[in-house]
Amino acid sequence: MSHTGRTMGSAIRITNGRVYDPANGVDGCVQDLCIQDAKVVAEVPADARKIDATGMVVMPGGVDIHCHIAGPKVNLARKLQPEDKRLDVVPSTPYTRSGSGGIIPSTFATGYRYAAMGYTTAMEAAVTPIGARHVLEELHDTPIIDKGFYVLLGNNVFLYRLLKEGRREEFREAVAWWVNATKAYTVKLVNPGSDELWKGRRNANISDLNENIDQFDLTPLDVIRAFIETVNDLGLPHPAHIHCNNLGHSGNATTTLDTMRAAEGRRVHIAHVQFHSYGGEPGKNPTSRGPEIADYINSHPNITADVGQVMFGKATAMTADAPLAHLLKGVSGNKWVNADTENESGCGIVPFTYQEKVYVHALQWAIGLELFLLSKDPWRILLSTDHPNGGSFTMYPKLIRLLMDREFRNDEIRKVNQRAIRKTILGDDLAREYTLSEIAIISRAGPARALGLKDKGHLGVGADADITIYEDDPDREKMFSTPRYVLKDGKLIIADHEFRADHEGRILHATPAYDPDIEKAIRPFFEDYYSIRFDNYAVSDRYLHNHQVIPGQIIPAVQPQ
Amino acid sequence: MSEIGQNLRVVEHATCTFCGCVCDDMDLTVDLDAKRITKAKNACTLGRAWFAEHTIEDKPPARIDGKPATTAEAIEAAAQILAGARLPIIYGLSDTTCEAQRQAVAIADLMHGNIDTTTSVCHGPSGIAFQGVGESTATLGEIKNRADLVIYWGGNPAESHPRHFTRYAVTPKGMYIPNGRKDRYVVLADVRRTPSAPVADLFLLVKPGRDFELLWALRALVKGRKIDPSIEESTGIPLATLETLVERMKSCRYGVLFFGMGLTMTRGRHFNSGAILALATDLNEYTHFVAKPVRGHGNVTGADNVVSWQTGYPFGVNFSRGYPRFNPGEFTTVDLLSRGEADAALIIASDPGSNFPKRAIEHLKRIPVIVLDAKDTDTTELARVAFRTATYGINTTGTVYRMDDVPITLRPAFDSPFPGDEEVLTALKDRLRVLLNEKRGGALRKAA
Ligand code: SF4
Ligand SMILES: [Zn+2]
């Protein structure tokens, strides 16, 4: 570790680490890892700088497939909660900017905290198209990690009109245009159909996937089908990313199953599925239908999901699902933000605290664990807290310990509302303990594969040199909280647990082909119903800074297993 | 006098940054020889004046102690001042780009100084109220498309934001407002009958300093509580008028409450802002309702956003401990100056020398001041180092946020010989890093 002045362009050999690289079938083998510039390579010159990883665990950098870390709603939630930041300060260091922490850290603190946990990629999961410039500006100020965002199109009035009129070809072109115009990674649907009722019918919501969306002669199910099909046809690297209808409502597992069935074997990602796995009657206390949802995902290889685990403590409901946030305002009595975006989206924000002794909160916590523990394919049921909705991303190490350490888990289970536990399978002393390899899958290899990021989530030759080195520790929470070394693009960012450099990560985005003529159809709608000019809407390349276009992939529909 | 140059071009879809409306539908005719805008299609009178006034003045790019200097010399002088200060403060920022604002926060962070924006003297109370009670809000296009009840409180948009009525909220046709003005009911509440009053179907002449009482009475009525008829005596508005208004508020489909500095900067301040935000929130139990501060400066909303995402707090942020702390009243600029605490000031695109309280201006005169501005002001007069910078939106591109948080990219009309704020601040930051590094014994590394 003598040369501190080296930057990118150097060769590094990580020696004697126990490597967990499940994508390449490497399961804890002691081997060297070579890095040249920003990539993993087969060999480096003998005078390459060495990092001695003897006795340590080497994994690809973590990849977060679903979090809320930047953009218009995140900044509102950040401004909303000064009380949450006073006690969690982030001083500057010789290498890094200062910031504030709490449940919604400042942008710099967000990047550093992901890196300090060994994560090197994170995807912001919900941005209004008109807010794309804003999210790109914030992501530019989110250091170290690579990042991208999913653009909200599931309540888009113009797209609804095309669907209503049966103009499917133009719908497809318009979706592709919007992804390009905003520099997004894929398409996000949130509670499809609800915005029109929320804004236009005195804060109503839609609860039935077959109900008509006011004047559109469309149902949420029509919208869901159209987007799943179109995003698959366009071959975006990641499929339609869906926040199902009825989030948080008792009995919503039925809606979730119907949504997944609508994919008919096509690729789809179900976001924070824990919040969508409830039994019981609407308006009454929920029960768990976690096992049923886990079964369905297990047997349908076209589906990926992130769990959206609830962790006890401070959270913030922050969602394009405005009716849900209004409901939580009523439940919690907390301050509330609602933010309508013309023709595109709704949004709600409510600070929230999950408590161990509260039946519903404990049940949500337990259902998340059920989903993890019943998962038969760690490549498809992925780690998330839907940060900050279920809890902070900084809780991932604790969540990993819950999955890896049966005794710790049972101790924690005993602390929470037992009436809730009895509604789940968690009281049965489940034996399953995730292995390090499985953790590497749910937190790196799996999300990278689901995102179509071929150079991430693994350590084979040609992979991005985003690498985390942990000191092995039976306390898995401690181990995963404080990696000894973190490399980003081959640059040593953290050594001996301390920052040694700053770094600007890349914006990851998709550029599906489209027919430019579609602009002729979109333009008049802007003139009538938007408040900015069509010509000022698309985001220019200037906002990309460091960036990388991720190529698409066409994956045919598959049959259930 | 002079001939009109033939070298004309039209910049379409340009943006006016004169007020918080940030109209992005300007088609500017530019005389490239004369370096001036000869026509601004779609602009209001204020916008037209803003565009017409901008010419390239034959002035030095900087002054140090009143004497002409180069930009580089001024950067060196400014960096020396800031590096030697114990509590340097940064203020202004609402009339520059987000890109420049980012650099300003970086400088405050680097020098462990203080940063504050003009928000602290306009809608700061709204920011504080937001932190307390939240907000139901919307982009202006949503209001154009849906709002059938539009209420303005404590503002005079006809004079301060001339196109607010015509472009966004009163006259335009929208998706569910097919007949424009006819489909909306408009209310104006203010302490005097301003030129905005004629637009309203109902005008409420509020007794000065009684906004809070009136708003609180409306909240009570919304919740079905009894209000004593003496409310008329205390606020100037008869109970029956209030009852009818509340009925209308609860039965509209999409209501909006716009509020201005007449509410936020008078007796009650953040209590007033809090009351109006809470009123909109309460109404969401019955129908859809939003509230919006009508922000003044072109990019004050961008300043709120940038300072928030970089520090967690919207204005009045202090870095003296090496991390951001927020405390309005302590870290707001008027207070830091009036108490005589700041020992150097970097003022960006703002004129506190003309609009701050006397005590604050007196202290500004005592300490070294660095100013970035496109024009001469009272503040450039008292500055030790004054940079003449290019005007955002006219000479430089960049990002601004409209009052409803919608970000827009500026399209410059013609080049300026003067550097932009971002350029000056970036150079200043780099030089300051070197100086502070020496001072702190090499502790600062080159950050990304
Ligand atoms: S309303 Fe404001 S932004 Fe629009 S043209 Fe007039 S001064 Fe410019
Ligand atoms: Zn989410």
CSV table of N, CA, C and O and ligand atoms in Angstrom, one decimal, chain A residues 66-68 125-126 188 243 271-272 318-319 386-387 389, ligand 2:
chain,number,residue,atom,x,y,z
A,66,HIS,N,-33.4,-1.3,-6.5
A,66,HIS,CA,-34.6,-0.4,-6.2
A,66,HIS,C,-34.4,0.4,-5.0
A,66,HIS,O,-34.5,-0.1,-3.9
A,67,CYS,N,-34.2,1.7,-5.2
A,67,CYS,CA,-34.1,2.6,-4.0
A,67,CYS,C,-34.5,4.0,-4.5
A,67,CYS,O,-34.7,4.2,-5.7
A,68,HIS,N,-34.7,4.9,-3.6
A,68,HIS,CA,-35.1,6.3,-3.9
A,68,HIS,C,-34.1,7.2,-3.3
A,68,HIS,O,-34.1,7.4,-2.1
A,125,ALA,N,-35.6,4.5,-8.4
A,125,ALA,CA,-36.7,3.7,-9.0
A,125,ALA,C,-37.9,4.4,-9.4
A,125,ALA,O,-38.9,3.8,-10.0
A,126,ALA,N,-38.0,5.7,-9.3
A,126,ALA,CA,-39.2,6.4,-9.7
A,126,ALA,C,-39.0,7.9,-10.0
A,126,ALA,O,-38.9,8.7,-9.0
A,188,LYS,N,-41.1,2.6,-15.4
A,188,LYS,CA,-41.6,2.3,-14.1
A,188,LYS,C,-43.1,2.5,-14.2
A,188,LYS,O,-43.6,3.5,-14.7
A,243,HIS,N,-44.7,-1.3,-9.7
A,243,HIS,CA,-45.2,-1.1,-8.3
A,243,HIS,C,-46.7,-1.4,-8.5
A,243,HIS,O,-47.5,-0.7,-9.1
A,271,ALA,N,-41.7,-4.8,-8.0
A,271,ALA,CA,-41.0,-4.0,-7.0
A,271,ALA,C,-41.5,-4.3,-5.6
A,271,ALA,O,-42.7,-4.5,-5.4
A,272,HIS,N,-40.6,-4.2,-4.6
A,272,HIS,CA,-41.0,-4.3,-3.2
A,272,HIS,C,-42.2,-5.2,-2.9
A,272,HIS,O,-43.2,-4.8,-2.3
A,318,MET,N,-42.4,7.3,0.5
A,318,MET,CA,-42.1,8.3,-0.5
A,318,MET,C,-42.4,7.6,-1.8
A,318,MET,O,-41.7,6.7,-2.2
A,319,THR,N,-43.5,8.0,-2.4
A,319,THR,CA,-44.0,7.2,-3.5
A,319,THR,C,-44.8,8.0,-4.5
A,319,THR,O,-45.4,9.0,-4.2
A,386,ASP,N,-36.6,-1.1,-0.3
A,386,ASP,CA,-37.3,0.0,-1.0
A,386,ASP,C,-36.9,1.3,-0.3
A,386,ASP,O,-37.8,2.2,-0.1
A,387,HIS,N,-35.7,1.5,0.0
A,387,HIS,CA,-35.2,2.7,0.7
A,387,HIS,C,-35.8,3.9,0.1
A,387,HIS,O,-35.9,4.1,-1.1
A,389,ASN,N,-38.6,3.6,2.0
A,389,ASN,CA,-39.9,3.2,2.4
A,389,ASN,C,-40.0,2.1,3.4
A,389,ASN,O,-40.8,2.2,4.4
C,2,ZN,ZN,-39.9,2.1,-4.4
